[in-house]
Tab-separated table of C-alpha atoms in Angstrom:
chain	number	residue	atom	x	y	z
A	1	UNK	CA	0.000	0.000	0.000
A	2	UNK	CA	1.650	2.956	-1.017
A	3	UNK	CA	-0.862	6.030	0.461
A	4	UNK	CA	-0.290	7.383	4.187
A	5	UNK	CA	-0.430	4.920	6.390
A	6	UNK	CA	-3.819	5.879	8.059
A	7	UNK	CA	-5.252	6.010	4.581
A	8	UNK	CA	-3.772	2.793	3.412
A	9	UNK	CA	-4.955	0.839	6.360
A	10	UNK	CA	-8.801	2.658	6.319
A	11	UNK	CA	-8.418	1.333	2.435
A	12	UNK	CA	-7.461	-2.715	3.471
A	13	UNK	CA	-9.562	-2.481	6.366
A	14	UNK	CA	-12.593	-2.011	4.048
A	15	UNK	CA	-11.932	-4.963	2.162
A	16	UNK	CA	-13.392	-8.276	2.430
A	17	UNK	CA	-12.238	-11.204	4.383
A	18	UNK	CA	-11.928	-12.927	1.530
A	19	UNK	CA	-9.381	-10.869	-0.528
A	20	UNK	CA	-7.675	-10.170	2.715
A	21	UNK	CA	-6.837	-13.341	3.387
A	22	UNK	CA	-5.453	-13.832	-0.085
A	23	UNK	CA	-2.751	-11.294	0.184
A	24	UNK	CA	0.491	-10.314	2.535
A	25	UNK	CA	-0.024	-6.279	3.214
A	26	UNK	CA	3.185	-4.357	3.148
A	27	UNK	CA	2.783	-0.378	3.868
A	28	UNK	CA	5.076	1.210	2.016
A	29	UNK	CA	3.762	5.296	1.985
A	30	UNK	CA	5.368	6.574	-0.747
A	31	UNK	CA	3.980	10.253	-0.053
A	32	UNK	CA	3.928	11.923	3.282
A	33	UNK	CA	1.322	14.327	4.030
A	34	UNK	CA	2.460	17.521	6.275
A	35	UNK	CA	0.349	19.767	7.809
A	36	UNK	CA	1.310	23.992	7.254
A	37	UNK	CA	1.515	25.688	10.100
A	38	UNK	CA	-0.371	28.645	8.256
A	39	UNK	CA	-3.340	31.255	10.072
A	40	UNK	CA	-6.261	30.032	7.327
A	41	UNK	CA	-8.845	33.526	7.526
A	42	UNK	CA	-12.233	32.642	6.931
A	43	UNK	CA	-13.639	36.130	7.666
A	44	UNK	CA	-16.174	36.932	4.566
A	45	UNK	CA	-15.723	33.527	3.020
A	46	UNK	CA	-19.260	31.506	2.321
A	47	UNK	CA	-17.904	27.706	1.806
A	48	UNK	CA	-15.384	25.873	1.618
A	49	UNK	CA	-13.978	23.387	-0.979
A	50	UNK	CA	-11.825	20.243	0.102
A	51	UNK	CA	-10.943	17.979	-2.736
A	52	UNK	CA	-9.018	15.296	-0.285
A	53	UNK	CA	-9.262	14.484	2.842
A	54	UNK	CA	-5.734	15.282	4.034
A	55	UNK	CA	-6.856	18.746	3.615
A	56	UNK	CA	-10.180	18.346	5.751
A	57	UNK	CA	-7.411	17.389	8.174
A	58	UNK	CA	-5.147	19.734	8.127
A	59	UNK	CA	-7.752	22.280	8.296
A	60	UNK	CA	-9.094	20.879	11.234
A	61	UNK	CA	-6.034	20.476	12.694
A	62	UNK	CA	-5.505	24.408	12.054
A	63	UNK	CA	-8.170	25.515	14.298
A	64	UNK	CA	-10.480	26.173	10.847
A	65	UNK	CA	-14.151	26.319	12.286
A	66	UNK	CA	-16.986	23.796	10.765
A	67	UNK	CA	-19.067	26.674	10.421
A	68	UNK	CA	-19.158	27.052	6.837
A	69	UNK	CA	-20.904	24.514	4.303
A	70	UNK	CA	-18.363	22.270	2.322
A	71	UNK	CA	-17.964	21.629	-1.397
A	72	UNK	CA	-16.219	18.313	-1.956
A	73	UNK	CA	-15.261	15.845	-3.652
A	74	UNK	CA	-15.709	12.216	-3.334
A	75	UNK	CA	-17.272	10.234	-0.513
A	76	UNK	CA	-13.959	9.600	1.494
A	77	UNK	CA	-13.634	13.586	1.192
A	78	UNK	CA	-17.340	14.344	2.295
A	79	UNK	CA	-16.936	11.604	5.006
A	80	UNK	CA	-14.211	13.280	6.814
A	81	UNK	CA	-15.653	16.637	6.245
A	82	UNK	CA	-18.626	15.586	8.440
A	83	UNK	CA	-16.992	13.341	10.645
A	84	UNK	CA	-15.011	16.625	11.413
A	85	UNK	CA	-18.411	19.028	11.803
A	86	UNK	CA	-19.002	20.298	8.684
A	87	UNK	CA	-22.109	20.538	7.133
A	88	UNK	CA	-20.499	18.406	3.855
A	89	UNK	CA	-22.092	18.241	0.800
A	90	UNK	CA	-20.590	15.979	-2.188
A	91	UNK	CA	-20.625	17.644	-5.385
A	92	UNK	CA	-18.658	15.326	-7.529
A	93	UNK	CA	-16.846	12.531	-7.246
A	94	UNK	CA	-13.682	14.709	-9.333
A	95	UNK	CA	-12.413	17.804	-9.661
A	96	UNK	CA	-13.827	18.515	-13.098
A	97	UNK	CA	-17.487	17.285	-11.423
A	98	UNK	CA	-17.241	19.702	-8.463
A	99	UNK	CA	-16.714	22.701	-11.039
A	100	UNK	CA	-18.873	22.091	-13.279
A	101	UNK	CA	-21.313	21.796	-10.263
A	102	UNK	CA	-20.722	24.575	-8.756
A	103	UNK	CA	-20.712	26.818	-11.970
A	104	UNK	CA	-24.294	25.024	-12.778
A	105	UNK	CA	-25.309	25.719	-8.949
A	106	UNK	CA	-23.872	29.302	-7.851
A	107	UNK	CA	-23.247	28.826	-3.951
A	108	UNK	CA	-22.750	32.363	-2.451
A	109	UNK	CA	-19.343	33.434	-2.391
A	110	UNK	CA	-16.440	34.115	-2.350
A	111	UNK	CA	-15.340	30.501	-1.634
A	112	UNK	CA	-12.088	29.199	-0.280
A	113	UNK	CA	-10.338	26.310	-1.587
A	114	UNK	CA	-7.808	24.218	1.086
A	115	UNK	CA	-5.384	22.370	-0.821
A	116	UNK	CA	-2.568	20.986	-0.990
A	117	UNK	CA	1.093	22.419	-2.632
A	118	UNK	CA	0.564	20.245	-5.862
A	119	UNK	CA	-2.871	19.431	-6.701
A	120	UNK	CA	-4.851	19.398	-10.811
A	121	UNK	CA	-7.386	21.073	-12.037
A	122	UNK	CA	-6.853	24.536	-11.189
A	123	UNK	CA	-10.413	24.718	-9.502
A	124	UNK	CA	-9.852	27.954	-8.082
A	125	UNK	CA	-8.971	30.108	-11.304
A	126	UNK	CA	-11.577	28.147	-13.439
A	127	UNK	CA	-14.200	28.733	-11.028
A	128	UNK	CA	-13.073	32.191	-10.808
A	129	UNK	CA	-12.307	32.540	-14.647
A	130	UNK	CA	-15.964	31.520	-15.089
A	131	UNK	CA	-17.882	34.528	-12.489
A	132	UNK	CA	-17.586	32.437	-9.456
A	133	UNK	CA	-15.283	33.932	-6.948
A	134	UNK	CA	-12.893	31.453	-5.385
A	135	UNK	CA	-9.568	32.052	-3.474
A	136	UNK	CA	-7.388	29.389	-2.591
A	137	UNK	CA	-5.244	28.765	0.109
A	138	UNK	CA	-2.506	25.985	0.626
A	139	UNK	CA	-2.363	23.839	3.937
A	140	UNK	CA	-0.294	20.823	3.595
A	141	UNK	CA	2.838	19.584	1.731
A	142	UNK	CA	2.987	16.487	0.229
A	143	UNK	CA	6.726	15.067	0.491
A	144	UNK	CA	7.191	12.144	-1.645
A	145	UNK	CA	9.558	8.907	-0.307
A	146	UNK	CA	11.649	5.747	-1.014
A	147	UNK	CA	9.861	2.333	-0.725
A	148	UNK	CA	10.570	0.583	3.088
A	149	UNK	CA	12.881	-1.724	2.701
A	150	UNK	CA	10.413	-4.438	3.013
A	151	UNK	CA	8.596	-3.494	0.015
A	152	UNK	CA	11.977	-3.350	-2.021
A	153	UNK	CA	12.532	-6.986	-0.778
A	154	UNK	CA	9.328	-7.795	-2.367
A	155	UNK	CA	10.033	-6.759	-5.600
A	156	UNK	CA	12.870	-8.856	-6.135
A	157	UNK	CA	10.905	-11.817	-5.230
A	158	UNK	CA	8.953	-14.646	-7.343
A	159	UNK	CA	5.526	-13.984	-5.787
A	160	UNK	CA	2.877	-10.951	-8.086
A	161	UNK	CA	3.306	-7.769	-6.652
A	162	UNK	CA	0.060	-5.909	-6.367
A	163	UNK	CA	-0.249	-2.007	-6.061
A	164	UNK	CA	-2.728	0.219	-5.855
A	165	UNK	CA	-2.724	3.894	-7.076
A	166	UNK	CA	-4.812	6.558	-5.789
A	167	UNK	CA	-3.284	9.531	-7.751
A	168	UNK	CA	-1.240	10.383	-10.642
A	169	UNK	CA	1.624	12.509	-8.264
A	170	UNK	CA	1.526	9.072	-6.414
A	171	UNK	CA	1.908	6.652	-9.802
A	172	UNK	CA	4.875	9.154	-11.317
A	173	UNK	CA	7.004	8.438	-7.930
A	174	UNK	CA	6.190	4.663	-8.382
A	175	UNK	CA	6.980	4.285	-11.984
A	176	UNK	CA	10.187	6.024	-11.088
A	177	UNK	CA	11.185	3.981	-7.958
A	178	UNK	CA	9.815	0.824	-9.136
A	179	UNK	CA	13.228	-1.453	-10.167
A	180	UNK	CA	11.720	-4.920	-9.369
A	181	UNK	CA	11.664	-8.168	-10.922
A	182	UNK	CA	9.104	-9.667	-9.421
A	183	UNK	CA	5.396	-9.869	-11.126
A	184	UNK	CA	4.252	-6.715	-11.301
A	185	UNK	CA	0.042	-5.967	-10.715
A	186	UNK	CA	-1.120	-2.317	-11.186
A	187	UNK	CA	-4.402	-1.006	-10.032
A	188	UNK	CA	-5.599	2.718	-10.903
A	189	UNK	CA	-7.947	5.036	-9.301
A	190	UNK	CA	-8.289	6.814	-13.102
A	191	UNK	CA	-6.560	7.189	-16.726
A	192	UNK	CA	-4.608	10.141	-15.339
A	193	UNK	CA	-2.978	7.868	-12.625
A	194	UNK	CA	-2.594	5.043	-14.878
A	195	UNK	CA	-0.719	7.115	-17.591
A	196	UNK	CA	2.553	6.563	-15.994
A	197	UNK	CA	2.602	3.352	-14.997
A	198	UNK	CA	2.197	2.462	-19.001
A	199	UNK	CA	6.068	2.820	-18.947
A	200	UNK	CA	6.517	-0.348	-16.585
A	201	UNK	CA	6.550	-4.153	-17.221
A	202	UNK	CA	3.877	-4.757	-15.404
A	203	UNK	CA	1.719	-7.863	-16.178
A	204	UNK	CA	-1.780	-6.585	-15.722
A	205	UNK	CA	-3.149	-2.876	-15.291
A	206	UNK	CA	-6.689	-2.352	-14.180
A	207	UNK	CA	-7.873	0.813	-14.061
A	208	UNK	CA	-11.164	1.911	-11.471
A	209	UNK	CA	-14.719	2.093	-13.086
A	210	UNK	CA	-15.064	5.497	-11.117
A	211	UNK	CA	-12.570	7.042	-8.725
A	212	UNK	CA	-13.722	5.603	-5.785
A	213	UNK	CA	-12.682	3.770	-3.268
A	214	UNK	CA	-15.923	1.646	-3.713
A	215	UNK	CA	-14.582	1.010	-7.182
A	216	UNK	CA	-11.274	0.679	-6.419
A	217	UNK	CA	-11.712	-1.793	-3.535
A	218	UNK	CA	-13.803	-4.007	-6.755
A	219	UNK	CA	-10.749	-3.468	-8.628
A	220	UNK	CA	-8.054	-4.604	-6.458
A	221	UNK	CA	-10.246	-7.932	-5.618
A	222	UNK	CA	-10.715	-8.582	-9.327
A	223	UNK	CA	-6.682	-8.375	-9.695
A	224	UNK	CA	-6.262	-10.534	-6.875
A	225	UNK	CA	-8.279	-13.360	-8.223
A	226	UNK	CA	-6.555	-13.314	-11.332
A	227	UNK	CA	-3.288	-13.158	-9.634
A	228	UNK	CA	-4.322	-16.048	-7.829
A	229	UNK	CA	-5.189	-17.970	-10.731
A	230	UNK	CA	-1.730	-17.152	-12.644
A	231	UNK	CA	0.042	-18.543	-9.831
A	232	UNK	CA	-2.117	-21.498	-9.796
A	233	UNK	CA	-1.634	-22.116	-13.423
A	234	UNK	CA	-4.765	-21.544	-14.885
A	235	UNK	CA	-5.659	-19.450	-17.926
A	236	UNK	CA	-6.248	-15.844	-17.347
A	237	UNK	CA	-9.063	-14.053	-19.666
């Protein structure tokens, strides 16, 4: 598992027994997520806009108020948001789905976007660009690391290696650490994250049905089962 580690371990704690059982976890985060410690003013703003839920942390761990509605994306986002007291709403379960529904919608604003330092989709400027007034402000850092040394033992080994990517920042840092010999299984939250891992030897890339964890979970036990059946022997389709 290559997210943070709280995020990797919500993500296999979610799946079944079955596929579970099937597989050795090895947390290997190859991004770390660190809060800013940056004064976020809210004074005049009318909503917020989290697109990940490391920022609905480090918001809350800021001192940021729930007392504004929240725009965001995706129901791990929305989940946090109102696990932390906001009055969440999701809009989308992307970027490009949370501006166009916001353009279609017009919330009062001027709205405030908490990111982090490298994120896609420009939401703020569009958004602004396009009449509605949104500022942005940055709030964590995203420092990207080395596979644990028990990962890199695994990819030098006989058994399939399986890894799941939740974003394309995420893949690019794999594709570039990734020297292994050993099978190689890729899932993908999207096309953008699976773009490039199309530069590895890898044996099978699946690639979620929507970026969800929902979907992704599906995908990762679909993988697994054919992994299983390559080891075994048996014809893949």
């Amino acid at each position: 598992m290559t997210r943070p580690r709280a995020a990797s371990e919500r993500f296999v704690a979610q799946l079944s027994d079955r596929v579970r059982s099937r597989v050795d976890v090895i947390y290997s985060p190859i991004l770390e997520i660190r809060p800013l410690r940056v004064v976020v003013e809210t004074d005049g703003i009318r909503g917020l806009i989290f697109t990940s839920a490391n920022s609905v942390n480090a918001a809350a761990s800021l001192g940021v108020k729930p007392d504004l509605p929240a725009y965001c994306v995706g129901p791990a986002t929305t989940g946090t948001a109102k696990g932390a007291g906001w009055d969440a709403l999701m809009v989308g379960n992307t970027a490009e789905e949370l501006v166009a529904y916001l353009l279609k919608h017009r919330p009062e604003s001027p709205l405030l976007h908490l990111r982090g330092e490298h994120t896609r989709g420009n939401v703020a400027g569009r958004l602004t660009e396009s009449g509605l007034t949104v500022h942005e402000q940055i709030v964590y850092q995203q420092r990207l690391l080395p596979l644990t040394s028990e990962a890199a033992a695994a990819t030098s080994g006989d058994r399939p290696v399986l890894a799941p990517l939740f974003s394309p920042r995420t893949a690019r840092q794999f594709a570039e650490i990734w020297t292994g010999t050993a099978p190689l299984w890729l899932v993908a939250i999207s096309e953008a994250t699976a773009e490039p891992l199309y530069s590895l030897d890898y044996e099978r890339l699946k690639i979620a049905k929507e970026p969800t964890p929902k979907k992704m979970r599906k995908a990762v036990k679909k993988l697994v089962k054919h992994a299983m059946r390559v080891e075994r022997g048996e014809t893949t389709d």
